Coordinates of C-alpha atoms and ligand atoms in Angstrom, one line a residue:
M249 CA -33.1 -76.4 -51.0
S250 CA -30.0 -77.4 -53.0
G251 CA -26.7 -77.7 -51.3
N252 CA -25.5 -74.9 -53.3
E253 CA -28.4 -72.6 -52.0
R254 CA -27.8 -73.7 -48.4
Q255 CA -24.2 -72.7 -48.8
E256 CA -25.1 -69.4 -50.3
R257 CA -27.5 -68.7 -47.6
Q258 CA -25.1 -69.4 -45.1
V259 CA -22.6 -67.1 -46.6
V260 CA -25.2 -64.3 -46.8
R261 CA -26.2 -65.0 -43.1
G262 CA -22.4 -65.3 -42.1
S263 CA -21.7 -61.7 -43.6
K264 CA -25.0 -60.3 -42.2
G265 CA -23.9 -61.6 -38.6
R266 CA -20.4 -59.9 -39.0
D267 CA -22.0 -56.6 -40.1
G268 CA -24.3 -56.8 -37.2
R269 CA -21.7 -57.2 -34.9
Q270 CA -19.7 -54.4 -36.4
V271 CA -22.8 -52.1 -36.3
E272 CA -23.3 -53.1 -32.7
A273 CA -19.7 -52.4 -31.8
M274 CA -19.9 -49.1 -33.5
R275 CA -23.1 -48.2 -31.7
K276 CA -21.5 -49.1 -28.4
R277 CA -18.5 -47.0 -29.2
L278 CA -20.5 -44.1 -30.1
R279 CA -22.7 -44.4 -27.0
E280 CA -19.3 -44.4 -25.1
L281 CA -18.0 -41.5 -26.9
A282 CA -21.3 -39.5 -26.3
F283 CA -21.1 -40.7 -22.6
L284 CA -17.6 -39.3 -22.3
H285 CA -18.5 -36.1 -24.1
E286 CA -21.4 -35.5 -21.7
T287 CA -19.3 -36.4 -18.7
S288 CA -16.6 -33.9 -19.8
Q289 CA -19.2 -31.3 -20.2
V290 CA -19.7 -31.5 -16.3
L291 CA -16.3 -30.3 -15.8
T292 CA -16.8 -27.0 -17.3
A293 CA -20.3 -26.4 -15.7
T294 CA -19.2 -25.4 -12.2
L295 CA -15.8 -25.1 -10.3
D296 CA -17.3 -26.4 -7.0
L297 CA -15.8 -29.8 -6.5
D298 CA -18.5 -31.5 -4.7
S299 CA -21.2 -30.6 -7.3
V300 CA -18.8 -31.5 -10.2
L301 CA -18.3 -34.9 -8.7
H302 CA -21.8 -35.5 -7.9
A303 CA -22.8 -34.9 -11.4
L304 CA -20.0 -37.0 -12.6
M305 CA -21.2 -39.8 -10.5
A306 CA -24.8 -39.5 -11.3
Q307 CA -23.9 -39.7 -14.9
V308 CA -21.7 -43.0 -14.5
R309 CA -24.6 -44.4 -12.4
D310 CA -27.0 -44.0 -15.2
Y311 CA -24.7 -45.1 -18.0
F312 CA -23.4 -48.3 -16.1
Q313 CA -26.8 -49.0 -14.6
V314 CA -25.0 -49.5 -11.1
E315 CA -26.7 -49.5 -7.6
A316 CA -24.1 -47.3 -6.1
I317 CA -21.1 -45.2 -7.1
S318 CA -18.9 -43.3 -4.9
V319 CA -15.6 -41.1 -4.8
A320 CA -13.2 -41.6 -1.9
L321 CA -10.3 -39.2 -1.7
L322 CA -6.9 -39.6 0.1
D323 CA -6.1 -37.8 3.4
E324 CA -2.6 -36.9 2.6
E325 CA -1.5 -36.6 6.1
T326 CA -3.0 -39.8 7.5
G327 CA -3.2 -41.9 4.4
H328 CA -6.9 -42.8 5.1
L329 CA -9.5 -42.7 2.3
A330 CA -12.5 -40.5 3.0
F331 CA -15.7 -41.0 1.0
Q332 CA -16.5 -37.5 -0.4
V333 CA -19.3 -38.1 -2.9
A334 CA -21.9 -41.0 -3.2
V335 CA -24.7 -41.5 -5.5
G336 CA -27.3 -44.3 -5.3
V337 CA -28.3 -46.7 -2.6
A338 CA -27.1 -45.8 0.9
A339 CA -25.3 -42.7 -0.3
Q340 CA -25.9 -40.6 2.6
E341 CA -24.4 -43.0 5.1
V342 CA -21.5 -43.6 2.9
V343 CA -20.2 -40.0 2.7
G344 CA -17.9 -39.3 5.4
L345 CA -16.8 -42.9 6.0
R346 CA -13.1 -43.5 6.3
L347 CA -11.0 -46.4 5.4
A348 CA -7.6 -47.2 6.8
P349 CA -4.5 -47.1 4.5
G350 CA -4.8 -50.0 2.2
Q351 CA -8.0 -51.2 3.6
G352 CA -10.6 -52.7 1.3
V353 CA -10.5 -52.8 -2.4
A354 CA -10.6 -48.9 -2.8
G355 CA -7.4 -49.0 -0.4
W356 CA -5.7 -51.5 -2.7
V357 CA -6.4 -49.6 -5.8
V358 CA -5.0 -46.4 -4.2
Q359 CA -1.8 -48.2 -3.1
S360 CA -1.2 -50.1 -6.3
G361 CA -2.4 -47.5 -8.8
E362 CA -4.3 -50.1 -10.9
P363 CA -7.9 -50.6 -11.6
V364 CA -9.6 -53.6 -10.1
L365 CA -12.6 -55.6 -11.4
V366 CA -14.3 -57.7 -8.6
P367 CA -16.9 -60.1 -10.0
A368 CA -17.7 -61.6 -6.6
A369 CA -17.0 -59.4 -3.4
D370 CA -17.4 -62.1 -1.0
T371 CA -14.6 -64.2 -2.4
D372 CA -12.1 -61.5 -2.9
D373 CA -9.6 -61.1 0.1
R374 CA -9.3 -57.5 -0.6
F375 CA -13.0 -56.7 0.1
Y376 CA -13.8 -55.2 3.3
D377 CA -17.2 -55.4 4.5
G378 CA -17.1 -52.8 7.2
V379 CA -18.9 -50.2 4.8
D380 CA -21.6 -52.6 4.0
K381 CA -22.3 -53.4 7.7
K382 CA -22.6 -49.7 8.6
T383 CA -24.8 -49.0 5.7
G384 CA -26.9 -52.3 5.3
F385 CA -26.0 -52.2 1.8
R386 CA -24.8 -55.5 0.1
T387 CA -21.9 -55.4 -2.2
H388 CA -21.8 -58.1 -5.0
A389 CA -19.8 -57.0 -8.0
M390 CA -17.2 -53.9 -7.9
L391 CA -15.3 -51.9 -10.5
A392 CA -12.9 -49.4 -9.0
A393 CA -10.6 -47.1 -10.7
P394 CA -7.8 -45.0 -9.3
I395 CA -8.0 -41.2 -9.6
K396 CA -4.5 -40.0 -10.7
V397 CA -2.8 -36.6 -10.7
E398 CA 0.4 -36.5 -12.0
D399 CA 1.0 -40.2 -11.8
R400 CA 0.1 -40.6 -8.2
A401 CA -3.2 -42.0 -7.0
I402 CA -5.2 -39.3 -4.9
G403 CA -8.3 -41.2 -4.7
V404 CA -10.6 -43.9 -6.2
I405 CA -13.8 -44.2 -7.9
E406 CA -16.0 -47.2 -7.2
A407 CA -19.2 -48.7 -9.1
L408 CA -21.1 -51.2 -7.3
N409 CA -23.6 -53.9 -8.5
P410 CA -24.5 -53.5 -12.1
A411 CA -27.9 -54.2 -13.2
A412 CA -26.5 -56.7 -15.8
G413 CA -24.8 -58.7 -12.7
T414 CA -21.2 -58.2 -14.0
F415 CA -18.9 -55.6 -15.3
D416 CA -16.9 -56.1 -18.6
E417 CA -13.7 -54.9 -19.8
D418 CA -15.2 -52.0 -21.7
A419 CA -16.6 -50.8 -18.4
Q420 CA -13.3 -50.9 -16.8
R421 CA -11.7 -48.9 -19.6
L422 CA -14.6 -46.5 -19.5
L423 CA -14.3 -45.9 -15.6
L424 CA -10.6 -45.3 -16.0
A425 CA -11.7 -42.4 -18.5
V426 CA -14.1 -41.1 -15.9
A427 CA -11.5 -41.3 -13.2
D428 CA -9.3 -39.1 -15.4
L429 CA -12.0 -36.6 -15.9
A430 CA -12.6 -36.7 -12.1
A431 CA -8.8 -36.1 -11.5
V432 CA -8.9 -33.0 -13.9
A433 CA -12.0 -31.8 -12.0
I434 CA -10.1 -32.2 -8.6
R435 CA -7.0 -30.4 -9.9
N436 CA -9.0 -27.6 -11.3
A437 CA -10.8 -27.1 -8.1
E438 CA -7.6 -27.3 -6.2
L439 CA -6.1 -24.7 -8.4
Y440 CA -9.2 -22.6 -8.3
E441 CA -9.1 -22.7 -4.5
R442 CA -5.5 -21.8 -4.3
A443 CA -6.0 -18.8 -6.8
L444 CA -9.1 -17.9 -4.6
Q445 CA -6.9 -18.0 -1.5
A446 CA -4.1 -16.0 -3.0
E447 CA -6.5 -13.4 -4.2
R448 CA -8.2 -13.1 -0.6
R449 CA -4.7 -13.0 0.8
Y450 CA -3.8 -10.2 -1.6
E451 CA -7.2 -8.6 -0.9
S452 CA -6.7 -8.6 2.9
L453 CA -3.2 -7.3 2.6
F454 CA -4.3 -4.5 0.1
N455 CA -7.1 -3.6 2.5
E456 CA -6.0 -4.2 6.0
G457 CA -2.4 -3.0 5.5
G458 CA -1.4 0.1 7.5
D459 CA 0.0 1.9 4.3
P460 CA -2.1 3.4 1.4
A461 CA -2.3 1.2 -1.5
L462 CA -3.8 1.7 -5.0
V463 CA -3.9 -0.3 -8.1
L464 CA -3.3 1.7 -11.2
D465 CA -3.9 1.0 -15.1
L466 CA -1.2 1.4 -17.3
E467 CA -1.9 5.1 -17.9
G468 CA -1.8 5.9 -14.2
K469 CA -5.7 6.0 -13.6
I470 CA -6.8 4.5 -10.3
L471 CA -8.6 1.1 -10.6
D472 CA -8.7 0.1 -6.9
V473 CA -8.0 1.8 -3.6
N474 CA -7.6 0.4 0.0
R475 CA -9.1 1.8 3.3
R476 CA -6.0 3.6 4.4
A477 CA -5.6 5.4 1.1
V478 CA -9.2 6.6 1.4
E479 CA -8.6 7.8 4.9
L480 CA -5.5 9.5 4.0
F481 CA -6.5 11.2 0.8
G482 CA -9.8 12.3 2.8
R483 CA -12.0 11.4 -0.3
S484 CA -14.4 8.6 -0.9
R485 CA -13.7 5.6 -2.8
E486 CA -15.9 6.6 -5.6
E487 CA -14.3 9.9 -5.9
I488 CA -10.8 8.5 -6.1
L489 CA -11.6 5.7 -8.7
G490 CA -10.8 6.7 -12.3
I491 CA -8.5 9.8 -11.4
V492 CA -5.1 9.8 -12.7
L493 CA -2.9 9.4 -9.7
S494 CA -0.6 12.4 -10.6
D495 CA -3.8 14.6 -10.6
L496 CA -4.8 13.4 -7.1
L497 CA -1.5 13.8 -5.7
D498 CA -0.7 17.0 -7.5
V499 CA 2.8 15.6 -8.5
P500 CA 4.3 16.5 -12.0
Q501 CA 2.7 14.7 -14.7
A502 CA 6.2 14.0 -16.6
E503 CA 7.8 12.6 -13.5
F504 CA 4.8 10.2 -12.8
Q505 CA 4.7 9.0 -16.5
A506 CA 8.5 8.5 -16.3
A507 CA 8.0 6.3 -13.1
I508 CA 5.2 4.4 -15.0
Q509 CA 7.4 3.7 -17.8
Q510 CA 10.0 2.3 -15.6
T511 CA 7.6 0.1 -13.9
L512 CA 6.5 -1.3 -17.2
E513 CA 10.2 -2.0 -18.0
G514 CA 10.1 -4.2 -14.9
R515 CA 11.8 -1.9 -12.6
Q516 CA 10.4 -0.9 -9.4
P517 CA 10.8 3.0 -8.8
V518 CA 10.7 4.4 -5.4
A519 CA 10.2 8.2 -4.8
D520 CA 9.3 10.4 -1.9
I521 CA 6.4 12.8 -2.2
E522 CA 5.1 15.4 0.0
L523 CA 1.4 15.6 0.6
S524 CA -0.4 18.2 2.6
F525 CA -3.6 17.2 4.4
G526 CA -5.5 20.1 6.2
G527 CA -2.4 21.9 7.1
D528 CA -0.5 18.8 8.1
V529 CA 2.6 17.9 5.7
R530 CA 3.3 14.3 5.5
T531 CA 6.1 12.6 3.4
L532 CA 5.3 9.3 1.6
E533 CA 8.1 6.9 0.3
T534 CA 6.1 5.4 -2.8
H535 CA 6.8 2.2 -4.4
M536 CA 5.5 1.1 -7.7
A537 CA 5.6 -2.4 -9.2
K538 CA 4.0 -4.2 -12.1
I539 CA 1.2 -6.6 -11.1
D540 CA -1.6 -8.9 -12.6
F541 CA -4.8 -7.5 -11.8
G542 CA -7.6 -10.0 -12.7
G543 CA -5.8 -11.1 -15.8
R544 CA -4.8 -7.6 -16.9
G545 CA -1.5 -5.8 -16.6
A546 CA -1.6 -3.0 -14.0
I547 CA 0.6 -1.2 -11.6
Q548 CA 0.6 -1.3 -7.8
W549 CA 1.4 1.8 -5.9
L550 CA 2.2 1.7 -2.2
G551 CA 2.9 4.6 0.1
H552 CA 4.9 4.3 3.2
D553 CA 4.5 7.3 5.6
V554 CA 8.0 8.3 6.5
S555 CA 7.2 11.8 7.8
E556 CA 8.8 10.9 11.3
R557 CA 11.9 9.8 9.7
V558 CA 12.2 12.9 7.4
A559 CA 11.5 15.1 10.3
L560 CA 14.2 13.5 12.4
E561 CA 16.6 13.9 9.6
Q562 CA 15.5 17.6 9.2
M563 CA 16.0 18.0 12.9
R564 CA 19.5 16.3 12.8
G565 CA 20.6 18.8 10.1
D566 CA 19.1 21.7 12.1
L567 CA 20.7 20.6 15.2
T568 CA 24.2 20.2 13.6
H569 CA 23.5 23.8 12.2
M570 CA 22.4 25.1 15.6
V571 CA 25.1 23.3 17.5
V572 CA 27.8 24.7 15.4
H573 CA 26.4 28.1 15.5
D574 CA 26.0 27.7 19.4
L575 CA 29.6 26.7 19.5
R576 CA 30.9 29.3 17.4
N577 CA 29.3 32.5 19.1
P578 CA 30.8 31.8 22.6
L579 CA 34.1 30.9 20.9
G580 CA 33.8 34.1 19.0
S581 CA 33.6 36.1 22.1
I582 CA 36.3 34.5 23.8
M583 CA 38.5 35.0 20.6
G584 CA 37.5 38.6 20.4
S585 CA 38.1 39.4 24.1
L586 CA 41.5 37.5 24.1
Q587 CA 42.5 39.6 21.0
L588 CA 41.7 42.8 22.8
I589 CA 43.3 41.8 26.0
H590 CA 46.5 40.9 23.9
T591 CA 46.4 44.4 22.3
A592 CA 45.9 46.0 25.8
F593 CA 49.2 44.3 27.0
V594 CA 51.2 44.3 23.8
E595 CA 50.3 47.9 22.8
R596 CA 50.0 49.1 26.2
D597 CA 46.6 50.4 25.6
Q598 CA 45.2 51.3 28.9
T599 CA 41.7 52.2 27.4
L600 CA 40.7 48.7 27.0
P601 CA 38.5 47.3 29.9
V602 CA 40.5 44.2 30.4
I603 CA 38.7 42.9 33.4
K604 CA 35.4 43.1 31.6
L605 CA 36.9 41.5 28.6
L606 CA 38.2 38.7 30.8
R607 CA 34.8 38.4 32.4
I608 CA 33.2 37.9 28.9
A609 CA 35.7 35.4 28.0
L610 CA 35.1 33.4 31.1
R611 CA 31.3 33.6 30.6
S612 CA 31.5 32.4 27.1
G613 CA 33.8 29.6 28.1
Q614 CA 31.4 28.7 30.7
K615 CA 28.5 28.7 27.9
L616 CA 30.5 26.4 25.9
Y617 CA 31.2 24.0 28.8
L618 CA 27.5 23.8 29.5
L619 CA 26.5 23.0 25.9
I620 CA 29.2 20.6 25.3
D621 CA 28.2 18.7 28.5
S622 CA 24.7 18.9 27.8
L623 CA 25.4 17.2 24.6
L624 CA 27.7 14.6 25.9
D625 CA 25.3 13.8 28.7
L626 CA 22.1 13.6 26.7
G627 CA 23.8 11.2 24.4
R628 CA 24.9 9.0 27.4
L629 CA 21.7 9.3 29.3
E630 CA 19.7 8.2 26.1
A631 CA 22.1 5.3 25.4
G632 CA 21.6 4.2 29.0
E633 CA 25.4 4.5 29.5
T634 CA 25.6 6.9 32.4
E635 CA 26.2 5.2 35.8
L636 CA 24.8 7.7 38.4
N637 CA 27.5 8.5 40.9
K638 CA 24.9 8.9 43.6
V639 CA 26.1 10.3 46.9
S640 CA 24.5 12.3 50.0
V641 CA 24.3 15.7 48.7
S642 CA 23.6 18.8 50.7
V643 CA 21.3 21.0 48.8
P644 CA 22.0 24.5 49.9
P645 CA 25.6 24.6 48.7
L646 CA 24.5 22.8 45.5
I647 CA 22.0 25.6 45.0
Q648 CA 24.7 28.1 45.6
E649 CA 26.9 26.7 43.2
A650 CA 24.3 26.8 40.4
V651 CA 23.2 30.3 41.2
E652 CA 26.9 31.4 41.0
Q653 CA 27.3 30.0 37.7
I654 CA 24.2 31.9 36.3
Q655 CA 24.5 35.0 38.2
P656 CA 26.7 36.9 35.7
F657 CA 24.0 36.3 32.9
A658 CA 21.3 37.5 35.2
L659 CA 23.0 40.6 36.2
N660 CA 23.7 41.1 32.4
K661 CA 20.0 41.4 32.0
K662 CA 19.2 43.2 35.3
L663 CA 17.3 40.2 36.6
S664 CA 17.0 39.7 40.2
L665 CA 18.1 36.0 41.2
S666 CA 17.0 34.8 44.6
V667 CA 17.0 31.6 46.4
Q668 CA 14.6 30.0 49.0
V669 CA 15.8 26.8 50.6
D670 CA 14.0 25.2 53.5
P671 CA 16.6 25.2 56.4
D672 CA 15.7 21.7 57.4
L673 CA 16.0 20.2 54.2
P674 CA 17.4 16.7 54.4
E675 CA 20.3 15.6 52.2
A676 CA 19.5 14.2 48.7
L677 CA 20.9 11.0 47.3
A678 CA 22.0 12.0 43.8
D679 CA 24.4 12.4 41.1
R680 CA 25.7 15.9 42.2
D681 CA 27.2 16.9 38.7
L682 CA 24.0 15.9 36.8
I683 CA 21.7 17.6 39.4
L684 CA 23.9 20.8 39.2
R685 CA 23.5 20.8 35.6
V686 CA 19.8 20.3 35.7
L687 CA 19.7 23.4 37.8
T688 CA 22.2 25.5 35.5
N689 CA 19.9 24.6 32.5
L690 CA 16.6 25.6 34.1
L691 CA 18.2 28.8 35.6
D692 CA 20.0 29.6 32.1
N693 CA 16.5 29.1 30.4
A694 CA 14.8 31.3 32.9
V695 CA 17.4 34.0 32.2
K696 CA 17.0 33.6 28.5
F697 CA 13.2 33.6 28.4
T698 CA 12.8 36.5 30.8
R699 CA 12.8 40.0 29.8
R700 CA 15.1 42.5 31.3
E701 CA 14.4 43.6 35.0
G702 CA 12.3 40.5 35.6
S703 CA 13.2 38.2 38.4
I704 CA 14.0 34.4 38.8
T705 CA 13.7 32.3 42.1
L706 CA 15.3 29.1 43.0
A707 CA 13.5 27.4 45.7
A708 CA 13.9 23.9 47.4
R709 CA 11.7 22.3 50.0
Q710 CA 10.7 18.8 51.3
A711 CA 7.3 17.5 50.0
E712 CA 6.6 14.2 51.7
D713 CA 9.4 11.8 50.6
E714 CA 10.6 14.0 48.0
I715 CA 12.6 17.2 47.7
L716 CA 11.0 19.5 45.3
F717 CA 13.1 22.1 43.3
T718 CA 11.3 25.0 41.5
V719 CA 12.8 27.4 39.1
S720 CA 10.5 30.3 38.6
D721 CA 10.8 33.2 36.2
T722 CA 8.5 36.1 35.4
G723 CA 9.4 35.5 31.6
I724 CA 7.4 35.0 28.7
G725 CA 5.8 31.7 29.5
I726 CA 5.0 28.6 27.5
P727 CA 1.7 28.3 25.4
L728 CA -0.5 25.5 26.7
E729 CA -0.2 23.5 23.4
Y730 CA 3.5 23.2 23.8
R731 CA 3.7 22.3 27.5
H732 CA 3.4 18.5 27.2
R733 CA 6.1 18.6 24.4
I734 CA 8.6 21.2 26.1
F735 CA 10.8 18.2 27.3
D736 CA 11.1 16.5 23.8
R737 CA 14.4 16.8 22.2
F738 CA 14.9 19.7 19.7
L739 CA 11.7 21.4 20.6
R740 CA 12.2 25.1 20.4
L741 CA 9.5 27.6 20.4
E742 CA 9.6 31.4 19.0
N743 CA 11.6 33.2 21.4
I744 CA 12.1 36.7 22.5
D745 CA 14.9 38.7 21.0
G746 CA 15.9 36.0 18.5
I747 CA 17.3 33.9 21.2
K748 CA 18.9 30.9 19.8
G749 CA 18.9 27.5 21.6
T750 CA 19.4 23.6 20.8
G751 CA 16.3 22.5 22.3
L752 CA 18.4 20.1 24.2
G753 CA 18.5 21.4 27.6
L754 CA 15.1 20.4 28.9
A755 CA 15.3 16.9 27.1
F756 CA 18.6 16.4 29.2
C757 CA 16.9 17.7 32.3
K758 CA 14.3 15.1 31.8
L759 CA 16.5 12.1 31.3
A760 CA 18.8 13.2 34.3
V761 CA 15.8 13.7 36.8
E762 CA 14.3 10.4 35.5
A763 CA 17.5 8.6 35.8
H764 CA 17.3 9.4 39.4
G765 CA 13.7 8.1 39.8
G766 CA 12.3 11.5 39.9
R767 CA 9.9 13.7 37.8
I768 CA 9.9 16.8 36.2
W769 CA 7.2 19.2 34.9
V770 CA 6.3 22.6 34.0
E771 CA 3.5 25.2 35.1
S772 CA 3.2 28.2 33.1
E773 CA 1.2 31.2 32.1
E774 CA 1.8 33.0 29.0
D775 CA 3.4 36.5 29.3
R776 CA 3.5 35.9 33.2
G777 CA 6.2 33.5 33.7
S778 CA 7.0 29.8 34.2
Q779 CA 7.6 27.5 37.1
F780 CA 9.8 24.4 36.1
K781 CA 9.6 21.9 39.0
F782 CA 11.4 18.5 39.6
A783 CA 11.2 16.2 42.5
L784 CA 13.8 13.8 43.6
P785 CA 13.2 11.0 45.9
L786 CA 14.8 11.5 49.4
G787 CA 18.1 9.7 50.0
T788 CA 17.6 6.6 52.1
G789 CA 21.4 6.3 52.9
Ligands
ADP1245 P1 16.9 25.8 24.4 O1 16.7 26.4 25.5 O2 18.4 25.3 24.1 O3 16.1 26.2 23.2 P2 15.7 23.8 26.1 O4 15.2 22.2 25.7 O5 16.3 24.2 27.2 O6 16.5 24.2 24.7 O7 14.2 24.5 25.8 C1 13.4 24.3 24.9 C2 12.4 25.3 24.5 O8 11.5 25.6 25.7 C3 13.3 26.8 24.6 O9 13.5 27.1 23.1 C4 11.9 27.7 24.9 O10 11.3 27.7 23.7 C5 11.2 27.0 25.9 N1 11.5 27.3 27.2 C6 12.4 26.5 27.9 N2 12.3 27.3 29.2 C7 11.6 28.1 29.2 C8 11.2 29.3 30.1 N3 11.6 29.4 31.3 N4 10.2 30.3 29.8 C9 9.7 30.1 28.5 N5 10.1 29.2 27.5 C10 11.0 28.2 27.9

């Protein structure tokens, strides 16, 4: 071979060698890309973190041909690293093991945030052989890369003992890329878990809440309904789904559409609606708000039962009306009587029954007193402001006084009013004024609710360590269904002769008797009469 030929051949060989290396590098690059592509595919397969990491690790092991690979994650509270997933030799023993903060190569990687390549574990200070001792595995070479989320290491991925004996720089670069993928998987799983929890929280709020709740589409059609709403509407879930809410609730279509429009504009309309369920009318305060429902725009509708509040407001209104009325009537008679008495004197009209007119005026004045006192006492007793002025009270004169106050009204209706007092009755320890008013209230009711020519009895006797007072009448009685509510404020039943009352008297009696540590109740028979009884504890001094 000539010198020239040799030279040429060398050139040819030289160029062939360069090409070969380029081809080889390219092949390697392609393999890496294919590996990363496959690995990233794993991420989209499932959202379960353990299986994602497991699949990732398996791929890494196959690609790097390593004996073992593992992922340890940081416990944010304690700073420990806990092995979450492992693939390869001794994998089962590794999962669950923990490293103290900064311990071992893994601890170093997490603290420094840098990858590390350890060619010979037994000569590296950072290496901690505790895990090997527990598992019986023997670590020679290691490659570890931090798993970073938002620039913070939250874990580490470790590959041990490659078949080739050592890891090269490319392996380190690749493992870093895999660590990034693992970070994405962890982040996704966390976000998914958080979304799932939020959804569960919402679902349990939606379902377990005490108020009816619905999810509507943007046209007002019901997409979801909670348990309370099913109960309240008295229809099954299947029957309710798909109905336009305004049809279900029988509310005006235009109003409902206007509320939807407001909701879509970002406002939260509130409205009171009345619903009637089997004769029971309830008022719901409804709230609407725009929400995201499984990725689509929807409207949440919440109803809050405010029937009690509305009833109370109604009662307050009624009460004001009644009180004004009740105050006006006796005042009217007082003014009328005084007017006539004035005429009698000024015009010397002797035909006018002045004495009778005076009696009417006095009686009406008495009524006004009673009513005003009851109102004031009720307010005070309810607020717990009344300090009882307890003294030893002799019962017969107390009873006498009450009867004297009511006698004129009884006479007016030709009712007999008799008294039965046990002669040996001991004294009661009581607030005399309050108990007097309890008696006059009960007697006043007995007069009001007994037809002309009936009879009323007021009795008092000792029963064990109590004094028992009974006001009996032969009046209209109280229907059974109202008996347990008769002492509630504002309760008034259909009365005879259009008798007006405030429904406050018995509520006052109950509060006053209970303030004494006593009890009050009623026995009654419709159309035959009632017996209101109250017992006061005997005075002990
Ligand atoms: P008011 O008499 O001002 O209405 P009360 O609280 O004293 O208020 O009584 C409440 C209701 O209880 C009355 O409206 C009446 O319907 C009923 N009631 C009270 N006492 C009697 C009675 N002795 N007989 C029949 N009904 C009665």
